[in-house]
Amino acid sequence: MKIFDSVKRDKLPFSPISGNSVKIYVCGPTVYDDAHLGHARSAVSFDLLRRVLQESGYSVTFGRNFTDVDDKILDKMAKSGEDLETITSRYISSYNSDMKALNVLTPDLEPKATENIEAMEKMVLKLLEDGFAYQTSSGDIYFDTSKDSKYLSLSNRKQEDTESRIGEVVEKRNPTDFILWKSAKDGVRFGKRFVGRPGWHIECSAMVDEHLAYKSGDYSIDIHGGGADLLFPHHENEASQSRCSTGKELAKYWMHNGFVKIDGEKMSKSLGNSFFLKDVLKLYSGEVIRFYLLSTNYRQDFDFSDTELLNSKKRLDKLYRIKKRVYGGKVGEANPKFREEILNALQDDLNTSIAFSVLDKFVSETNEKLDSGKVSKVEKREILGNIEFLNSTLGIGGSDAFQYFQFGVSENEKIEIEKLISIRSEAKKEKKFQKADEVREKLGKMSIQIMDTASGTLWEKI
RNA sequence: GGCGGCAUCGCCAAGUGGUAAGGCCGCGGCCUGCAAAGCCGUUAUCCCCAGUUCGAAUCUGGGUGUCGCCUCCA
C-alpha cells in the first residue's frame, strides 16, 4: 500500500505503527446544516481508504467526529429558540442517512464534542500547567505557539507570513496563537472547570487521545485525514496541541482530499454555491453519486457537473446490466487476477481511475462471453463474485440489479409501465409495429427505455 | 503579499524519463421488424518558451492561465 502524505508531500509506502492494525481519524462535519457534496467527497474518499486497507488484510479502527459545539450552532439556537441537542441531532441523523445512501461504512468510533468535554478540559489544563497555554483577562485560554518549535512545520509556513488578514483585537502573545477555550459572555457553559466553550481545534486532539491513540511510542495514530482546507490552521493547531500535551506526534501520515467545485470555484456555504446531498439524492441514487465522486483521484479538485454525473451513471449502468444478465445465481469467489488488478490499483494511493478501467474491461469481456452463450454456472458464479468484490472494496455494485434501474419510479408507475409493455408485446406479436413503436415512444417520454431480449422485454429508468 | 495545487482528445480522466489507459459523446459495422442493450472498429504528442538527456506529457529554469490556503469551512 502506498499513500500520499500531504505533509511530507510524497507518495510513501504505508507501514502501520503496530503490527497489522491501523488507526484512522478523519475530521467530520460541524452539524449546523445538511451535508453537501464536499462532505460526501471527504467521507467517500476515506471510506475507500478504510475498505482498501481492510481488503489488504489490515485491521482498521476508524474514527470520525461530529463537531456539535460551535458558534454557528449557538447562533442557530438563538435564532430558532431550539436547544442545542434538537439542532445537532437533526443534522447528525440527516448526515448519517446521506452517508448510508452513499454506502459509506459506519465508523467504529463517532465521538461528539459535547460528550468529550472532560477530555478537552483535561488537555487544556495540562497545557496550562506545562506553560504551553495562557489565560487572558477576559478568561479566554490561548495556546502559545512560540512554545512549540515545530509549530508551522506541518503546513510549511513561516511565522511572519501568517499574520491574520483580519484585525484581531485580543491579548494574544503571538499572532498565530489560537483559542483553546472561549469564555462565555452569554452564560453558555459547557465545561466543569472552565466557563464557556471549547475551541474548535482542541476537540480532535482530545478525542483522538481519549478514544483512539496509542499511549506510548512516537505517534498517536497512523493516519489523520480531512479536507484540504483543514491543513492550516486546523491540523497545524491540532498537531501542535497534541505534540505539546502528549509528547507524541499526532499522526504518522496525513491525508487530505481535494475540493468539490462548482463552475470552477470551491463549493462552500459562504459562497452560497453548495449542493446539498439530500437534494442530489432525489435525482440519482447514492451509489451513482459515490461512483461519480470516485471517478477522480481523491487528491484532485473535483468540478461537479450534471453532464459528468450522467456520464458516470452510464458507466455504472453497464456493470448493473451484467448483473442483470447473470441474475439470481450463487455468488462465487472473485477471479484472482481481477481481484489483484483492482487491488493493485487501489493500493497505489487509491488510483480509482485505473481500478475503473479494470472494471470496464471486465464488463466488456463479460458481455462478450455472455453473448457467445457459452458461460457455465461456475463462470456465472465468478462473475457475481467479481461484482461482490467490487462492492466490498469500492462500495459499488451491491444493489439489486433490477431495483437499481428503477430508481425514482413509484409503484403506480411500475404498474403503468408493465401494462404498456404488455400492450406493446401484443402489438408486436400481431406484427403491428407502428402501434408497438407508439407505445415505445410513450414510454420514452416517461424516461423509460426498453430492451427486447430472448427472455422478454426489460425496462430501465434512464 | 506569503505558500501551494492544477493545465493531457469535444467533455471527464489515468499516466512522474522510453515513445499517450479508460469512460462519455460522435462516426462506421454486426445484431434487431425498427430500436435499445451488447460486441467490433475509429479520434490526441500532452498551455507556451528555453534547457538537461540517446530519449520528456513526465526532470530543470522562465512565462501564461486558473483554482485554493493564509478568517469558519470537507
Coordinates of C-alpha atoms (C1' of nucleotides) in Angstrom, one line a residue:
Chain A
M1 CA 0.0 0.0 0.0
K2 CA 1.3 3.4 -1.0
I3 CA -0.3 6.7 0.2
F4 CA 0.4 10.3 -0.5
D5 CA 1.4 12.1 2.7
S6 CA 0.3 15.7 2.3
V7 CA 2.8 16.9 5.0
K8 CA 5.8 15.2 3.5
R9 CA 4.4 15.8 0.1
D10 CA 5.4 12.5 -1.2
K11 CA 3.9 9.1 -2.0
L12 CA 5.1 6.8 0.7
P13 CA 5.0 3.1 1.4
F14 CA 2.5 2.7 4.2
S15 CA 3.6 0.8 7.2
P16 CA 1.5 0.7 10.3
I17 CA 2.8 1.7 13.8
S18 CA 1.8 -1.6 15.3
G19 CA 1.5 -5.0 13.6
N20 CA -1.3 -5.1 11.1
S21 CA -3.6 -2.7 12.9
V22 CA -4.3 0.7 11.5
K23 CA -5.9 3.6 13.4
I24 CA -7.5 6.3 11.3
Y25 CA -9.2 9.5 12.4
V26 CA -11.0 11.8 10.0
C27 CA -12.4 15.2 10.7
G28 CA -16.1 15.0 10.4
P29 CA -18.7 17.7 9.9
T30 CA -19.9 20.6 12.1
V31 CA -23.5 19.8 12.4
Y32 CA -25.3 23.1 11.9
D33 CA -26.7 22.3 8.5
D34 CA -27.2 19.5 6.0
A35 CA -24.2 17.8 4.3
H36 CA -23.1 19.0 0.9
L37 CA -21.1 17.3 -1.8
G38 CA -17.9 18.4 -0.2
H39 CA -18.7 16.4 2.9
A40 CA -19.6 13.5 0.7
R41 CA -16.3 13.5 -1.1
S42 CA -14.3 13.5 2.1
A43 CA -16.4 10.7 3.6
V44 CA -16.3 8.6 0.5
S45 CA -12.6 9.1 0.0
F46 CA -11.7 7.9 3.5
D47 CA -14.3 5.2 3.4
L48 CA -12.5 3.9 0.3
L49 CA -9.2 4.1 2.2
R50 CA -10.7 2.1 5.0
R51 CA -12.1 -0.6 2.7
V52 CA -8.8 -1.0 0.8
L53 CA -6.8 -1.3 3.9
Q54 CA -9.2 -3.9 5.2
E55 CA -9.2 -5.8 1.9
S56 CA -5.4 -5.7 2.1
G57 CA -5.5 -7.6 5.4
Y58 CA -5.2 -4.8 7.9
S59 CA -7.4 -4.5 11.0
V60 CA -8.7 -0.9 10.8
T61 CA -10.1 1.2 13.6
F62 CA -11.8 4.1 12.0
G63 CA -12.9 7.3 13.9
R64 CA -14.8 10.3 12.6
N65 CA -16.1 13.0 14.9
F66 CA -19.2 15.3 15.0
T67 CA -18.4 18.9 15.9
D68 CA -21.6 19.7 17.8
V69 CA -20.4 22.8 19.8
D70 CA -19.7 25.8 17.6
D71 CA -20.6 29.4 17.2
K72 CA -22.8 28.7 14.2
I73 CA -24.8 26.2 16.2
L74 CA -25.2 28.6 19.0
D75 CA -26.3 31.3 16.5
K76 CA -28.9 28.9 15.2
M77 CA -30.1 28.2 18.8
A78 CA -30.5 31.9 19.4
K79 CA -32.4 32.4 16.2
S80 CA -34.7 29.4 16.3
G81 CA -35.2 29.1 20.1
E82 CA -34.4 25.3 19.8
D83 CA -31.9 23.8 22.2
L84 CA -28.5 22.5 21.0
E85 CA -29.4 18.9 21.2
T86 CA -32.5 19.3 19.0
I87 CA -30.5 21.1 16.3
T88 CA -27.4 18.8 16.3
S89 CA -29.3 15.6 16.5
R90 CA -31.4 16.6 13.5
Y91 CA -28.3 17.2 11.3
I92 CA -26.5 14.2 12.7
S93 CA -29.3 12.0 11.6
S94 CA -29.5 13.7 8.2
Y95 CA -25.8 13.2 7.8
N96 CA -26.0 9.6 8.7
S97 CA -28.8 8.9 6.3
D98 CA -26.9 10.6 3.5
M99 CA -23.8 8.6 4.3
K100 CA -25.8 5.4 4.3
A101 CA -27.1 6.3 0.8
L102 CA -23.5 6.7 -0.3
N103 CA -22.6 3.3 1.0
V104 CA -20.2 4.8 3.5
L105 CA -19.5 2.3 6.3
T106 CA -20.3 3.4 9.8
P107 CA -17.1 4.4 11.6
D108 CA -16.1 2.3 14.6
L109 CA -16.0 5.5 16.7
E110 CA -18.1 8.6 16.3
P111 CA -17.3 10.8 19.1
K112 CA -19.2 14.0 19.7
A113 CA -17.6 17.1 21.1
T114 CA -20.2 17.6 23.7
E115 CA -19.6 14.2 25.1
N116 CA -15.9 14.7 25.4
I117 CA -15.8 18.0 27.3
E118 CA -13.9 16.4 30.2
A119 CA -11.1 15.1 28.0
M120 CA -10.8 18.5 26.4
E121 CA -10.6 20.3 29.7
K122 CA -8.0 17.8 30.9
M123 CA -5.9 18.5 27.9
V124 CA -6.3 22.3 28.2
L125 CA -5.4 22.1 31.9
K126 CA -2.3 20.1 31.1
L127 CA -1.2 22.7 28.5
L128 CA -1.8 25.5 31.1
E129 CA 0.1 23.7 33.8
D130 CA 3.0 22.9 31.5
G131 CA 3.2 26.5 30.3
F132 CA 2.0 25.9 26.7
A133 CA -1.1 27.9 27.3
Y134 CA -2.2 31.1 29.0
Q135 CA -5.3 32.8 30.1
T136 CA -6.2 36.4 29.2
S137 CA -8.0 38.9 31.4
S138 CA -11.3 38.0 29.7
G139 CA -10.9 34.4 30.7
D140 CA -10.1 33.1 27.2
I141 CA -7.4 30.5 27.1
Y142 CA -4.9 30.5 24.3
F143 CA -2.3 28.2 23.0
D144 CA 1.2 29.8 23.0
T145 CA 2.6 28.8 19.6
S146 CA 6.0 30.2 20.4
K147 CA 6.5 27.4 22.9
D148 CA 6.4 24.8 20.2
S149 CA 9.5 24.9 18.0
K150 CA 7.8 22.6 15.5
Y151 CA 4.8 24.9 15.0
L152 CA 4.1 25.5 11.3
S153 CA 6.2 22.5 10.2
L154 CA 3.0 20.7 9.2
S155 CA 1.8 23.2 6.7
N156 CA 5.2 24.5 5.8
R157 CA 4.7 28.2 6.7
K158 CA 6.7 30.9 8.2
Q159 CA 5.6 32.8 11.3
E160 CA 5.9 36.2 9.6
D161 CA 3.6 35.0 6.7
T162 CA 0.8 34.0 8.9
E163 CA -0.3 37.5 10.1
S164 CA -4.0 37.3 10.2
R165 CA -5.7 39.2 7.5
I166 CA -8.5 40.3 9.7
G167 CA -7.5 42.7 12.5
E168 CA -8.0 40.7 15.7
V169 CA -8.0 42.7 18.9
V170 CA -7.2 40.3 21.6
E171 CA -4.5 39.8 24.1
K172 CA -2.6 37.3 22.2
R173 CA 1.2 36.9 22.7
N174 CA 1.8 35.8 19.1
P175 CA -0.3 36.3 16.0
T176 CA -0.6 32.6 15.5
D177 CA -1.8 31.8 19.0
F178 CA -5.2 30.2 18.8
I179 CA -8.1 29.7 21.2
L180 CA -8.3 26.5 23.4
W181 CA -11.2 27.6 25.4
K182 CA -13.5 30.6 24.8
S183 CA -15.0 32.2 27.9
A184 CA -18.7 33.0 27.5
K185 CA -20.2 36.4 27.5
D186 CA -23.7 34.9 27.3
G187 CA -23.7 32.5 30.2
V188 CA -23.0 29.4 28.0
R189 CA -21.2 26.9 30.0
F190 CA -20.1 23.5 28.6
G191 CA -17.3 22.7 30.9
K192 CA -17.0 21.8 34.6
R193 CA -13.7 23.5 35.2
F194 CA -13.9 26.4 32.7
V195 CA -16.8 28.7 31.9
G196 CA -17.7 28.9 28.2
R197 CA -17.0 26.5 25.5
P198 CA -14.1 24.7 23.9
G199 CA -12.2 26.0 20.9
W200 CA -12.6 24.1 17.7
H201 CA -9.1 22.6 17.4
I202 CA -8.9 21.0 20.8
E203 CA -11.7 18.5 20.3
C204 CA -9.9 16.4 17.7
S205 CA -6.7 16.3 19.7
A206 CA -8.6 15.4 22.9
M207 CA -10.9 12.8 21.3
V208 CA -8.0 11.1 19.5
D209 CA -6.1 10.9 22.7
E210 CA -9.1 9.7 24.7
H211 CA -10.5 7.1 22.3
L212 CA -8.0 6.1 19.7
A213 CA -4.4 6.8 20.5
Y214 CA -1.6 4.5 21.3
K215 CA -0.4 5.5 24.7
S216 CA 3.3 5.1 24.0
G217 CA 5.5 5.4 21.0
D218 CA 6.2 8.2 18.6
Y219 CA 2.7 8.7 17.2
S220 CA -0.8 8.7 18.5
I221 CA -2.4 7.2 15.4
D222 CA -1.5 6.0 11.9
I223 CA -3.5 8.2 9.6
H224 CA -5.2 11.5 10.0
G225 CA -7.5 12.7 7.2
G226 CA -9.7 15.6 6.2
G227 CA -10.4 18.2 3.6
A228 CA -7.5 20.2 2.1
D229 CA -8.9 23.3 3.7
L230 CA -8.2 21.9 7.1
L231 CA -4.4 21.6 6.7
F232 CA -3.9 25.1 8.0
P233 CA -4.8 26.2 10.6
H234 CA -6.9 23.3 11.9
H235 CA -4.5 20.4 11.5
E236 CA -1.4 22.5 12.3
N237 CA -3.0 23.5 15.6
E238 CA -4.2 20.0 16.4
A239 CA -0.8 18.7 15.8
S240 CA 0.8 21.3 18.0
Q241 CA -1.6 20.8 20.9
S242 CA -1.2 17.0 20.7
R243 CA 2.6 17.2 20.5
C244 CA 2.8 19.5 23.5
S245 CA 0.3 17.7 25.7
T246 CA 1.1 14.1 24.9
G247 CA 4.7 14.2 23.8
K248 CA 3.8 12.3 20.7
E249 CA 3.2 13.4 17.1
L250 CA -0.5 13.1 16.3
A251 CA -0.3 11.1 13.2
K252 CA 2.3 9.2 11.2
Y253 CA 0.6 10.0 7.9
W254 CA -1.6 12.9 6.9
M255 CA -4.0 12.7 4.0
H256 CA -6.1 15.5 2.6
N257 CA -8.9 15.2 0.0
G258 CA -9.3 17.9 -2.7
F259 CA -12.3 20.2 -3.0
V260 CA -15.5 19.8 -4.8
K261 CA -16.0 22.8 -7.1
I262 CA -18.9 24.3 -9.0
D263 CA -18.1 26.1 -12.2
G264 CA -14.5 26.1 -11.2
E265 CA -15.0 27.5 -7.8
K266 CA -14.8 25.8 -4.4
M267 CA -18.1 24.7 -3.1
S268 CA -18.8 26.3 0.2
K269 CA -21.6 27.6 2.4
S270 CA -20.2 31.1 2.4
L271 CA -20.2 31.3 -1.4
G272 CA -23.7 30.0 -1.5
N273 CA -22.9 27.5 -4.2
S274 CA -23.4 24.3 -2.2
F275 CA -25.3 21.3 -3.5
F276 CA -26.9 19.6 -0.6
L277 CA -26.5 15.9 -0.8
K278 CA -30.1 15.2 0.1
D279 CA -31.2 17.2 -3.0
V280 CA -28.9 15.4 -5.4
L281 CA -30.0 12.1 -3.8
K282 CA -33.5 12.8 -5.0
L283 CA -32.3 12.7 -8.6
Y284 CA -29.7 10.0 -8.5
S285 CA -29.1 7.0 -6.3
G286 CA -26.3 7.4 -3.7
E287 CA -24.4 4.7 -5.5
V288 CA -24.2 6.7 -8.7
I289 CA -23.0 9.7 -6.7
R290 CA -20.4 7.6 -5.0
F291 CA -19.2 6.2 -8.3
Y292 CA -19.1 9.7 -9.7
L293 CA -17.1 11.1 -6.8
L294 CA -14.6 8.2 -7.1
S295 CA -14.0 8.8 -10.8
T296 CA -11.4 11.4 -10.0
N297 CA -8.4 10.8 -7.7
Y298 CA -9.3 11.9 -4.2
R299 CA -6.5 14.5 -4.1
Q300 CA -7.5 16.3 -7.2
D301 CA -10.0 19.1 -7.2
F302 CA -13.4 17.8 -8.4
D303 CA -15.5 20.0 -10.6
F304 CA -19.1 18.9 -10.3
S305 CA -21.3 18.9 -13.4
D306 CA -24.6 17.3 -14.3
T307 CA -23.1 16.0 -17.6
E308 CA -20.4 14.1 -15.9
L309 CA -22.7 12.8 -13.2
L310 CA -24.8 11.3 -16.0
N311 CA -21.7 10.0 -17.7
S312 CA -20.8 8.2 -14.5
K313 CA -24.3 6.8 -14.3
K314 CA -24.0 5.4 -17.8
R315 CA -20.7 3.8 -16.9
L316 CA -22.1 2.2 -13.8
D317 CA -25.3 1.1 -15.7
K318 CA -23.1 -1.2 -17.7
L319 CA -22.0 -3.1 -14.6
Y320 CA -25.6 -3.5 -13.5
R321 CA -26.6 -4.8 -16.9
I322 CA -24.1 -7.5 -16.4
K323 CA -25.5 -8.2 -13.1
K324 CA -29.0 -8.5 -14.7
R325 CA -27.6 -10.9 -17.2
V326 CA -26.4 -13.3 -14.5
Y327 CA -29.2 -12.6 -12.1
G328 CA -30.1 -15.0 -9.4
G329 CA -27.1 -17.2 -9.4
K330 CA -24.9 -18.1 -6.5
V331 CA -22.1 -15.8 -5.6
G332 CA -18.7 -17.4 -6.0
E333 CA -15.2 -16.4 -5.4
A334 CA -13.8 -13.4 -7.3
N335 CA -11.4 -14.2 -10.1
P336 CA -7.9 -13.9 -8.6
K337 CA -6.4 -11.9 -11.4
F338 CA -9.3 -9.5 -11.4
R339 CA -9.1 -9.1 -7.7
E340 CA -5.4 -8.4 -7.9
E341 CA -5.6 -5.8 -10.7
I342 CA -8.3 -3.9 -8.8
L343 CA -6.5 -4.1 -5.5
N344 CA -3.1 -3.1 -7.0
A345 CA -4.6 0.0 -8.5
L346 CA -6.3 1.0 -5.2
Q347 CA -3.2 0.2 -3.2
D348 CA -1.4 2.9 -5.2
D349 CA -2.8 5.9 -3.3
L350 CA -6.3 4.9 -4.2
N351 CA -6.0 5.1 -8.0
T352 CA -9.6 4.7 -8.8
S353 CA -9.2 5.7 -12.4
I354 CA -7.1 2.6 -13.1
A355 CA -9.5 0.5 -10.9
F356 CA -12.4 1.7 -13.0
S357 CA -10.7 0.9 -16.2
V358 CA -10.2 -2.7 -15.0
L359 CA -13.9 -2.7 -14.2
D360 CA -14.7 -1.5 -17.8
K361 CA -12.5 -4.3 -19.2
F362 CA -14.3 -6.8 -17.0
V363 CA -17.7 -5.5 -18.3
S364 CA -16.9 -5.7 -22.0
E365 CA -15.1 -9.1 -21.7
T366 CA -18.0 -10.5 -19.7
N367 CA -20.6 -9.2 -22.2
E368 CA -18.6 -10.8 -25.0
K369 CA -18.6 -14.1 -23.2
L370 CA -22.3 -13.9 -22.4
D371 CA -23.1 -13.0 -26.0
S372 CA -21.4 -16.2 -27.1
G373 CA -23.8 -18.2 -24.9
K374 CA -21.1 -20.4 -23.6
V375 CA -21.0 -19.4 -20.0
S376 CA -21.1 -22.1 -17.4
K377 CA -22.7 -21.9 -14.0
V378 CA -19.3 -21.8 -12.4
E379 CA -18.3 -18.9 -14.6
K380 CA -21.5 -17.1 -13.7
R381 CA -20.7 -17.5 -10.0
E382 CA -17.3 -16.0 -10.6
I383 CA -18.9 -13.0 -12.4
L384 CA -21.1 -12.4 -9.4
G385 CA -18.1 -13.0 -7.2
N386 CA -16.2 -10.2 -9.0
I387 CA -19.1 -7.9 -8.6
E388 CA -19.3 -8.7 -4.9
F389 CA -15.6 -7.9 -4.6
L390 CA -16.2 -4.5 -6.2
N391 CA -19.0 -4.0 -3.6
S392 CA -16.8 -4.7 -0.7
T393 CA -13.8 -2.8 -2.0
L394 CA -15.2 0.1 -3.9
G395 CA -18.6 0.1 -2.4
I396 CA -20.4 -0.2 -5.7
G397 CA -22.3 -2.9 -7.4
G398 CA -24.0 -4.2 -4.3
S399 CA -27.6 -3.2 -5.1
D400 CA -30.3 -5.4 -6.6
A401 CA -29.8 -5.1 -10.4
F402 CA -33.5 -4.6 -11.2
Q403 CA -34.1 -2.1 -8.4
Y404 CA -31.0 -0.2 -9.5
F405 CA -32.7 0.6 -12.8
Q406 CA -36.0 1.6 -11.1
F407 CA -34.6 4.4 -9.0
G408 CA -37.2 7.1 -8.5
V409 CA -40.1 5.0 -10.1
S410 CA -43.2 4.7 -7.9
E411 CA -45.2 1.6 -7.6
N412 CA -48.1 3.1 -9.6
E413 CA -45.7 4.0 -12.4
K414 CA -44.3 0.5 -12.4
I415 CA -47.8 -0.9 -12.9
E416 CA -48.4 1.5 -15.7
I417 CA -45.0 0.6 -17.3
E418 CA -45.7 -3.1 -17.2
K419 CA -49.2 -2.5 -18.7
L420 CA -47.8 -0.6 -21.6
I421 CA -45.1 -3.2 -22.2
S422 CA -47.6 -6.0 -22.4
I423 CA -49.7 -3.9 -24.8
R424 CA -46.6 -3.4 -27.0
S425 CA -45.8 -7.1 -26.8
E426 CA -49.2 -8.0 -28.1
A427 CA -48.9 -5.5 -30.9
K428 CA -45.5 -6.9 -31.8
K429 CA -46.9 -10.4 -31.8
E430 CA -49.5 -9.3 -34.3
K431 CA -46.8 -7.5 -36.3
K432 CA -48.5 -4.2 -35.7
F433 CA -45.1 -2.5 -35.5
Q434 CA -46.4 1.0 -35.8
K435 CA -48.5 0.6 -32.7
A436 CA -45.7 -1.1 -30.9
D437 CA -43.4 1.9 -31.7
E438 CA -46.0 4.3 -30.5
V439 CA -46.1 2.6 -27.1
R440 CA -42.3 2.6 -27.0
E441 CA -42.4 6.4 -27.7
K442 CA -44.8 6.9 -24.9
L443 CA -42.6 5.0 -22.5
G444 CA -39.7 7.1 -23.8
K445 CA -41.5 10.2 -22.7
M446 CA -41.7 8.7 -19.2
S447 CA -37.9 8.3 -19.3
I448 CA -38.3 4.6 -19.7
Q449 CA -36.1 2.8 -22.0
I450 CA -37.0 -0.7 -23.1
M451 CA -34.9 -3.6 -24.5
D452 CA -36.2 -6.7 -26.1
T453 CA -34.4 -9.8 -25.0
A454 CA -34.8 -13.5 -25.6
S455 CA -36.5 -13.7 -22.2
G456 CA -38.9 -10.9 -22.7
T457 CA -38.9 -7.1 -22.7
L458 CA -36.9 -5.4 -19.9
W459 CA -37.1 -1.7 -19.0
E460 CA -34.9 0.8 -17.3
K461 CA -35.4 4.3 -16.0
I462 CA -32.9 6.5 -17.7
Chain B
rG1 C1' 1.9 40.0 -0.2
rG2 C1' 3.4 34.6 1.6
rC3 C1' 2.6 29.4 0.5
rG4 C1' 0.5 25.6 -2.5
rG5 C1' -2.3 22.8 -6.3
rC6 C1' -3.6 22.3 -11.3
rA7 C1' -3.1 22.9 -17.1
rU8 C1' -3.3 15.7 -21.3
rC9 C1' -8.6 14.1 -27.5
rG10 C1' -15.4 17.9 -27.9
rC11 C1' -16.3 16.6 -22.2
rC12 C1' -14.3 13.7 -17.9
rA13 C1' -9.7 11.4 -16.6
rA14 C1' -5.0 7.9 -15.8
rG15 C1' 0.0 8.1 -16.9
rU16 C1' 6.5 11.1 -12.9
rG17 C1' 12.2 9.6 -18.2
rG18 C1' 11.4 5.1 -23.1
rU19 C1' 7.8 6.6 -27.1
rA20 C1' -0.1 8.8 -24.9
rA21 C1' -5.1 3.7 -20.1
rG22 C1' -10.2 4.1 -19.6
rG23 C1' -15.3 6.3 -19.8
rC24 C1' -19.0 9.7 -22.2
rC25 C1' -20.1 11.9 -26.9
rG26 C1' -19.5 11.3 -32.3
rC27 C1' -18.8 8.2 -36.7
rG28 C1' -18.7 3.2 -39.4
rG29 C1' -20.1 -2.0 -39.0
rC30 C1' -22.6 -6.6 -36.7
rC31 C1' -27.2 -7.8 -34.3
rU32 C1' -32.6 -6.2 -34.3
rG33 C1' -39.3 -5.7 -37.6
rC34 C1' -37.2 -0.9 -36.2
rA35 C1' -34.9 0.4 -31.7
rA36 C1' -32.4 -0.2 -27.1
rA37 C1' -28.7 -3.1 -25.0
rG38 C1' -24.2 -5.6 -26.4
rC39 C1' -19.9 -6.6 -29.5
rC40 C1' -16.1 -4.9 -33.2
rG41 C1' -13.5 -0.7 -35.5
rU42 C1' -12.3 4.6 -35.3
rU43 C1' -10.5 10.2 -33.0
rA44 C1' -4.6 13.5 -29.2
rU45 C1' 2.1 14.1 -28.8
rC46 C1' 0.3 16.2 -23.7
rC47 C1' -0.7 25.5 -22.2
rC48 C1' 3.9 28.4 -24.2
rC49 C1' 9.4 29.2 -24.5
rA50 C1' 14.3 27.6 -23.3
rG51 C1' 17.4 23.7 -21.2
rU52 C1' 19.2 18.6 -19.4
rU53 C1' 19.1 13.7 -21.9
rC54 C1' 20.4 8.9 -26.9
rG55 C1' 15.2 9.8 -25.4
rA56 C1' 10.5 14.1 -21.6
rA57 C1' 3.5 14.8 -21.0
rU58 C1' 6.8 13.2 -17.3
rC59 C1' 13.2 16.5 -14.8
rU60 C1' 15.2 22.0 -14.6
rG61 C1' 14.5 27.3 -15.5
rG62 C1' 11.3 31.2 -17.2
rG63 C1' 6.4 32.6 -18.7
rU64 C1' 0.9 32.5 -19.2
rG65 C1' -3.8 30.9 -17.3
rU66 C1' -6.6 29.0 -13.4
rC67 C1' -8.1 27.3 -8.5
rG68 C1' -7.1 27.2 -3.4
rC69 C1' -5.0 28.1 1.8
rC70 C1' -3.3 32.2 4.9
rU71 C1' -10.9 34.0 8.6
rC72 C1' -15.5 29.4 9.7
rC73 C1' -15.0 25.6 6.1
rA74 C1' -14.8 18.5 3.9

